[in-house]
Amino acid sequence: EKCCASYTLFPEATVPPVTLFESFEDNTLEGWTLDDPTEDNVTWQIKSSNAYDGSHVLFFGDIFSGTYQALDEDGKAQPAKAALWSKMFQINKEQYRSAMLLIWLRMSTQFDGADDPDAENPLDTLTVFVEKEESGQVIEVWNSAEALGNTTNGEYVQAGIDLSAYEKKSVRFGFSFDSGDAAKNKYGGVYIDK
């Protein structure tokens, strides 16, 4: 007599995962769209050091200073802000699995070392958006203020972002960082790796 269905999630999955993967090891942002509203030294780019795995990583900041202190052409500090968008793709729906965006994230901001980070503070926030191809609607799906208090203290942590609401839909996702002001931006910035 059989008591259970012929499938189980433990000890192993019965459906192989379908994974889209981006590691930035090809040292290019080809296929990505940069939305940078300011003319300054800080933006999303590939950096060839401080990767979680491999040699290249997505970085928000200034390659030369290693910070996200944005300076205009006259050398005056200004807020650092830019977004980077993936190309459109369809999120698969798989039985017994939820679609997730998994990233390795390293943030160093003015909140490094804070005993009690303020989840409501809008400064130095990384936000992840999903844009639906069908409607053009842009939806915030995650932000570093609520999840991490806007810092990982310069260490890599893995962040998982639920995309199950977008299964079977064509979407693109965007990483957006906004310092919110021109002060206290001489910190290590944002690194995103596979």
PDB file of C-alpha atoms in Angstrom:
ATOM      1  CA  GLU A   1       0.000   0.000   0.000  1.00  0.00           C
ATOM      2  CA  LYS A   2       1.357   3.385  -1.041  1.00  0.00           C
ATOM      3  CA  CYS A   3       0.806   6.374   1.210  1.00  0.00           C
ATOM      4  CA  CYS A   4       2.552   9.077  -0.666  1.00  0.00           C
ATOM      5  CA  ALA A   5       2.700  10.622  -4.113  1.00  0.00           C
ATOM      6  CA  SER A   6       5.434   9.493  -6.471  1.00  0.00           C
ATOM      7  CA  TYR A   7       7.392  12.705  -6.038  1.00  0.00           C
ATOM      8  CA  THR A   8       9.109  14.426  -3.181  1.00  0.00           C
ATOM      9  CA  LEU A   9      11.261  17.489  -2.558  1.00  0.00           C
ATOM     10  CA  PHE A  10      13.391  15.643  -0.055  1.00  0.00           C
ATOM     11  CA  PRO A  11      16.032  14.313  -0.278  1.00  0.00           C
ATOM     12  CA  GLU A  12      16.285  15.497  -3.882  1.00  0.00           C
ATOM     13  CA  ALA A  13      14.277  17.541  -6.317  1.00  0.00           C
ATOM     14  CA  THR A  14      12.492  15.721  -9.117  1.00  0.00           C
ATOM     15  CA  VAL A  15      12.584  18.572 -11.615  1.00  0.00           C
ATOM     16  CA  PRO A  16      15.966  19.857 -12.774  1.00  0.00           C
ATOM     17  CA  PRO A  17      16.268  23.629 -12.370  1.00  0.00           C
ATOM     18  CA  VAL A  18      16.500  25.950 -15.327  1.00  0.00           C
ATOM     19  CA  THR A  19      18.913  28.708 -14.410  1.00  0.00           C
ATOM     20  CA  LEU A  20      19.820  31.934 -16.119  1.00  0.00           C
ATOM     21  CA  PHE A  21      23.307  32.907 -15.081  1.00  0.00           C
ATOM     22  CA  GLU A  22      25.365  36.113 -15.270  1.00  0.00           C
ATOM     23  CA  SER A  23      28.808  36.269 -13.721  1.00  0.00           C
ATOM     24  CA  PHE A  24      30.289  39.345 -15.494  1.00  0.00           C
ATOM     25  CA  GLU A  25      33.416  37.310 -16.235  1.00  0.00           C
ATOM     26  CA  ASP A  26      33.207  38.337 -19.903  1.00  0.00           C
ATOM     27  CA  ASN A  27      34.061  41.903 -18.725  1.00  0.00           C
ATOM     28  CA  THR A  28      31.218  43.535 -20.664  1.00  0.00           C
ATOM     29  CA  LEU A  29      27.756  44.933 -20.054  1.00  0.00           C
ATOM     30  CA  GLU A  30      26.628  44.029 -23.572  1.00  0.00           C
ATOM     31  CA  GLY A  31      22.873  43.404 -23.518  1.00  0.00           C
ATOM     32  CA  TRP A  32      22.402  45.575 -20.418  1.00  0.00           C
ATOM     33  CA  THR A  33      20.927  49.102 -20.533  1.00  0.00           C
ATOM     34  CA  LEU A  34      22.429  51.853 -18.397  1.00  0.00           C
ATOM     35  CA  ASP A  35      20.158  54.628 -17.116  1.00  0.00           C
ATOM     36  CA  ASP A  36      22.482  57.229 -15.604  1.00  0.00           C
ATOM     37  CA  PRO A  37      20.848  60.666 -15.256  1.00  0.00           C
ATOM     38  CA  THR A  38      24.015  62.556 -14.302  1.00  0.00           C
ATOM     39  CA  GLU A  39      27.332  63.427 -15.900  1.00  0.00           C
ATOM     40  CA  ASP A  40      29.806  62.338 -13.250  1.00  0.00           C
ATOM     41  CA  ASN A  41      32.479  59.787 -12.388  1.00  0.00           C
ATOM     42  CA  VAL A  42      30.170  57.241 -10.726  1.00  0.00           C
ATOM     43  CA  THR A  43      28.095  54.609 -12.534  1.00  0.00           C
ATOM     44  CA  TRP A  44      27.492  50.867 -12.954  1.00  0.00           C
ATOM     45  CA  GLN A  45      30.512  49.162 -14.533  1.00  0.00           C
ATOM     46  CA  ILE A  46      32.584  46.003 -14.507  1.00  0.00           C
ATOM     47  CA  LYS A  47      35.467  45.923 -12.043  1.00  0.00           C
ATOM     48  CA  SER A  48      38.332  43.451 -12.247  1.00  0.00           C
ATOM     49  CA  SER A  49      38.878  43.111  -8.509  1.00  0.00           C
ATOM     50  CA  ASN A  50      36.896  42.303  -5.354  1.00  0.00           C
ATOM     51  CA  ALA A  51      34.650  39.753  -7.094  1.00  0.00           C
ATOM     52  CA  TYR A  52      32.889  37.158  -4.974  1.00  0.00           C
ATOM     53  CA  ASP A  53      33.899  34.449  -7.438  1.00  0.00           C
ATOM     54  CA  GLY A  54      36.214  34.772 -10.415  1.00  0.00           C
ATOM     55  CA  SER A  55      37.917  37.997 -11.392  1.00  0.00           C
ATOM     56  CA  HIS A  56      35.143  40.387 -12.528  1.00  0.00           C
ATOM     57  CA  VAL A  57      32.140  41.865 -10.741  1.00  0.00           C
ATOM     58  CA  LEU A  58      29.397  44.425 -11.345  1.00  0.00           C
ATOM     59  CA  PHE A  59      30.308  47.586  -9.418  1.00  0.00           C
ATOM     60  CA  PHE A  60      28.528  50.842  -8.646  1.00  0.00           C
ATOM     61  CA  GLY A  61      31.085  53.507  -7.940  1.00  0.00           C
ATOM     62  CA  ASP A  62      34.174  55.178  -9.324  1.00  0.00           C
ATOM     63  CA  ILE A  63      36.870  52.717 -10.429  1.00  0.00           C
ATOM     64  CA  PHE A  64      39.683  55.127  -9.564  1.00  0.00           C
ATOM     65  CA  SER A  65      38.647  56.256  -6.076  1.00  0.00           C
ATOM     66  CA  GLY A  66      36.914  52.987  -5.129  1.00  0.00           C
ATOM     67  CA  THR A  67      34.005  54.984  -3.673  1.00  0.00           C
ATOM     68  CA  TYR A  68      30.642  56.259  -4.851  1.00  0.00           C
ATOM     69  CA  GLN A  69      31.428  59.921  -4.224  1.00  0.00           C
ATOM     70  CA  ALA A  70      30.048  61.512  -7.395  1.00  0.00           C
ATOM     71  CA  LEU A  71      31.721  64.653  -8.684  1.00  0.00           C
ATOM     72  CA  ASP A  72      30.467  66.890 -11.473  1.00  0.00           C
ATOM     73  CA  GLU A  73      32.800  68.374 -14.093  1.00  0.00           C
ATOM     74  CA  ASP A  74      33.755  71.174 -11.674  1.00  0.00           C
ATOM     75  CA  GLY A  75      34.672  68.705  -8.931  1.00  0.00           C
ATOM     76  CA  LYS A  76      31.598  69.503  -6.833  1.00  0.00           C
ATOM     77  CA  ALA A  77      30.035  66.589  -4.941  1.00  0.00           C
ATOM     78  CA  GLN A  78      26.557  65.523  -6.040  1.00  0.00           C
ATOM     79  CA  PRO A  79      24.217  62.590  -5.338  1.00  0.00           C
ATOM     80  CA  ALA A  80      25.250  59.291  -6.913  1.00  0.00           C
ATOM     81  CA  LYS A  81      22.448  57.624  -8.839  1.00  0.00           C
ATOM     82  CA  ALA A  82      22.129  55.187 -11.742  1.00  0.00           C
ATOM     83  CA  ALA A  83      20.204  52.087 -12.802  1.00  0.00           C
ATOM     84  CA  LEU A  84      21.300  49.105 -14.872  1.00  0.00           C
ATOM     85  CA  TRP A  85      18.695  46.980 -16.675  1.00  0.00           C
ATOM     86  CA  SER A  86      18.986  43.435 -17.973  1.00  0.00           C
ATOM     87  CA  LYS A  87      17.574  42.457 -21.326  1.00  0.00           C
ATOM     88  CA  MET A  88      14.038  41.057 -21.436  1.00  0.00           C
ATOM     89  CA  PHE A  89      13.653  37.342 -20.732  1.00  0.00           C
ATOM     90  CA  GLN A  90      10.875  34.948 -19.788  1.00  0.00           C
ATOM     91  CA  ILE A  91      10.788  33.548 -16.278  1.00  0.00           C
ATOM     92  CA  ASN A  92      10.008  29.849 -16.375  1.00  0.00           C
ATOM     93  CA  LYS A  93       7.477  28.215 -14.101  1.00  0.00           C
ATOM     94  CA  GLU A  94       8.678  24.960 -12.649  1.00  0.00           C
ATOM     95  CA  GLN A  95       6.722  22.508 -10.597  1.00  0.00           C
ATOM     96  CA  TYR A  96       7.621  22.599  -6.885  1.00  0.00           C
ATOM     97  CA  ARG A  97       9.986  25.582  -7.305  1.00  0.00           C
ATOM     98  CA  SER A  98       9.660  29.334  -7.038  1.00  0.00           C
ATOM     99  CA  ALA A  99      11.524  31.623  -9.389  1.00  0.00           C
ATOM    100  CA  MET A 100      14.261  33.518  -7.560  1.00  0.00           C
ATOM    101  CA  LEU A 101      16.902  36.069  -8.373  1.00  0.00           C
ATOM    102  CA  LEU A 102      19.970  35.141  -6.329  1.00  0.00           C
ATOM    103  CA  ILE A 103      22.893  37.543  -6.072  1.00  0.00           C
ATOM    104  CA  TRP A 104      26.040  37.863  -4.029  1.00  0.00           C
ATOM    105  CA  LEU A 105      25.995  41.416  -2.716  1.00  0.00           C
ATOM    106  CA  ARG A 106      28.659  43.533  -1.072  1.00  0.00           C
ATOM    107  CA  MET A 107      27.760  47.033   0.131  1.00  0.00           C
ATOM    108  CA  SER A 108      29.953  49.499   1.952  1.00  0.00           C
ATOM    109  CA  THR A 109      28.117  52.718   2.864  1.00  0.00           C
ATOM    110  CA  GLN A 110      27.892  55.327   5.605  1.00  0.00           C
ATOM    111  CA  PHE A 111      25.914  52.737   7.578  1.00  0.00           C
ATOM    112  CA  ASP A 112      28.887  50.348   7.937  1.00  0.00           C
ATOM    113  CA  GLY A 113      29.212  49.325  11.578  1.00  0.00           C
ATOM    114  CA  ALA A 114      25.847  50.773  12.637  1.00  0.00           C
ATOM    115  CA  ASP A 115      24.463  49.019  15.706  1.00  0.00           C
ATOM    116  CA  ASP A 116      20.852  49.516  14.698  1.00  0.00           C
ATOM    117  CA  PRO A 117      20.458  50.410  11.002  1.00  0.00           C
ATOM    118  CA  ASP A 118      17.334  52.348  10.118  1.00  0.00           C
ATOM    119  CA  ALA A 119      15.255  50.406   7.575  1.00  0.00           C
ATOM    120  CA  GLU A 120      13.318  53.572   6.759  1.00  0.00           C
ATOM    121  CA  ASN A 121      16.392  55.637   5.838  1.00  0.00           C
ATOM    122  CA  PRO A 122      16.324  56.441   2.086  1.00  0.00           C
ATOM    123  CA  LEU A 123      20.059  57.184   1.822  1.00  0.00           C
ATOM    124  CA  ASP A 124      22.473  54.821   0.051  1.00  0.00           C
ATOM    125  CA  THR A 125      19.798  52.389  -1.116  1.00  0.00           C
ATOM    126  CA  LEU A 126      20.112  49.609  -3.681  1.00  0.00           C
ATOM    127  CA  THR A 127      16.735  48.766  -5.176  1.00  0.00           C
ATOM    128  CA  VAL A 128      15.839  45.879  -7.478  1.00  0.00           C
ATOM    129  CA  PHE A 129      13.009  46.467  -9.926  1.00  0.00           C
ATOM    130  CA  VAL A 130      11.116  44.244 -12.356  1.00  0.00           C
ATOM    131  CA  GLU A 131       9.670  45.713 -15.532  1.00  0.00           C
ATOM    132  CA  LYS A 132       6.932  43.761 -17.308  1.00  0.00           C
ATOM    133  CA  GLU A 133       7.400  43.724 -21.075  1.00  0.00           C
ATOM    134  CA  GLU A 134       3.648  43.465 -21.742  1.00  0.00           C
ATOM    135  CA  SER A 135       2.625  46.601 -19.827  1.00  0.00           C
ATOM    136  CA  GLY A 136       5.885  48.448 -19.194  1.00  0.00           C
ATOM    137  CA  GLN A 137       4.948  48.513 -15.507  1.00  0.00           C
ATOM    138  CA  VAL A 138       7.972  48.865 -13.200  1.00  0.00           C
ATOM    139  CA  ILE A 139       7.666  47.251  -9.765  1.00  0.00           C
ATOM    140  CA  GLU A 140      10.042  47.407  -6.812  1.00  0.00           C
ATOM    141  CA  VAL A 141      10.709  43.841  -5.627  1.00  0.00           C
ATOM    142  CA  TRP A 142      13.523  44.390  -3.106  1.00  0.00           C
ATOM    143  CA  ASN A 143      15.529  47.146  -1.446  1.00  0.00           C
ATOM    144  CA  SER A 144      18.614  47.144   0.730  1.00  0.00           C
ATOM    145  CA  ALA A 145      17.156  49.504   3.344  1.00  0.00           C
ATOM    146  CA  GLU A 146      14.503  47.006   4.430  1.00  0.00           C
ATOM    147  CA  ALA A 147      16.598  43.882   3.868  1.00  0.00           C
ATOM    148  CA  LEU A 148      20.004  44.949   5.163  1.00  0.00           C
ATOM    149  CA  GLY A 149      19.911  48.440   6.657  1.00  0.00           C
ATOM    150  CA  ASN A 150      21.776  49.625   3.513  1.00  0.00           C
ATOM    151  CA  THR A 151      25.061  47.881   4.271  1.00  0.00           C
ATOM    152  CA  THR A 152      26.711  44.494   4.364  1.00  0.00           C
ATOM    153  CA  ASN A 153      29.690  46.103   6.134  1.00  0.00           C
ATOM    154  CA  GLY A 154      31.842  45.471   3.073  1.00  0.00           C
ATOM    155  CA  GLU A 155      31.317  41.694   3.204  1.00  0.00           C
ATOM    156  CA  TYR A 156      29.546  39.513   0.643  1.00  0.00           C
ATOM    157  CA  VAL A 157      26.113  38.177   1.564  1.00  0.00           C
ATOM    158  CA  GLN A 158      23.687  36.259  -0.596  1.00  0.00           C
ATOM    159  CA  ALA A 159      20.356  37.923  -1.284  1.00  0.00           C
ATOM    160  CA  GLY A 160      17.369  36.014  -2.648  1.00  0.00           C
ATOM    161  CA  ILE A 161      14.595  37.928  -4.369  1.00  0.00           C
ATOM    162  CA  ASP A 162      11.263  36.201  -5.009  1.00  0.00           C
ATOM    163  CA  LEU A 163      10.209  36.442  -8.657  1.00  0.00           C
ATOM    164  CA  SER A 164       7.403  33.860  -8.501  1.00  0.00           C
ATOM    165  CA  ALA A 165       4.787  36.541  -9.252  1.00  0.00           C
ATOM    166  CA  TYR A 166       6.398  36.938 -12.695  1.00  0.00           C
ATOM    167  CA  GLU A 167       6.571  33.291 -13.740  1.00  0.00           C
ATOM    168  CA  LYS A 168       5.574  32.751 -17.399  1.00  0.00           C
ATOM    169  CA  LYS A 169       6.023  36.480 -18.053  1.00  0.00           C
ATOM    170  CA  SER A 170       8.610  38.380 -20.079  1.00  0.00           C
ATOM    171  CA  VAL A 171      10.410  40.802 -17.797  1.00  0.00           C
ATOM    172  CA  ARG A 172      13.674  42.541 -17.229  1.00  0.00           C
ATOM    173  CA  PHE A 173      15.160  43.421 -13.878  1.00  0.00           C
ATOM    174  CA  GLY A 174      17.066  46.512 -12.870  1.00  0.00           C
ATOM    175  CA  PHE A 175      19.587  47.334 -10.180  1.00  0.00           C
ATOM    176  CA  SER A 176      19.300  50.952  -9.043  1.00  0.00           C
ATOM    177  CA  PHE A 177      21.494  52.680  -6.503  1.00  0.00           C
ATOM    178  CA  ASP A 178      20.681  56.133  -5.137  1.00  0.00           C
ATOM    179  CA  SER A 179      22.853  57.828  -2.508  1.00  0.00           C
ATOM    180  CA  GLY A 180      20.048  60.326  -1.868  1.00  0.00           C
ATOM    181  CA  ASP A 181      22.513  63.110  -1.117  1.00  0.00           C
ATOM    182  CA  ALA A 182      26.043  64.302  -1.842  1.00  0.00           C
ATOM    183  CA  ALA A 183      27.386  63.751   1.689  1.00  0.00           C
ATOM    184  CA  LYS A 184      29.162  60.759   3.240  1.00  0.00           C
ATOM    185  CA  ASN A 185      29.688  58.922  -0.058  1.00  0.00           C
ATOM    186  CA  LYS A 186      33.380  58.074   0.385  1.00  0.00           C
ATOM    187  CA  TYR A 187      32.623  54.403   1.026  1.00  0.00           C
ATOM    188  CA  GLY A 188      33.278  51.285  -1.044  1.00  0.00           C
ATOM    189  CA  GLY A 189      30.011  51.203  -2.994  1.00  0.00           C
ATOM    190  CA  VAL A 190      28.043  48.237  -4.306  1.00  0.00           C
ATOM    191  CA  TYR A 191      29.293  44.977  -5.787  1.00  0.00           C
ATOM    192  CA  ILE A 192      26.967  42.393  -7.360  1.00  0.00           C
ATOM    193  CA  ASP A 193      28.196  38.990  -8.457  1.00  0.00           C
ATOM    194  CA  LYS A 194      26.469  35.893  -9.720  1.00  0.00           C
TER     195      LYS A 194
END
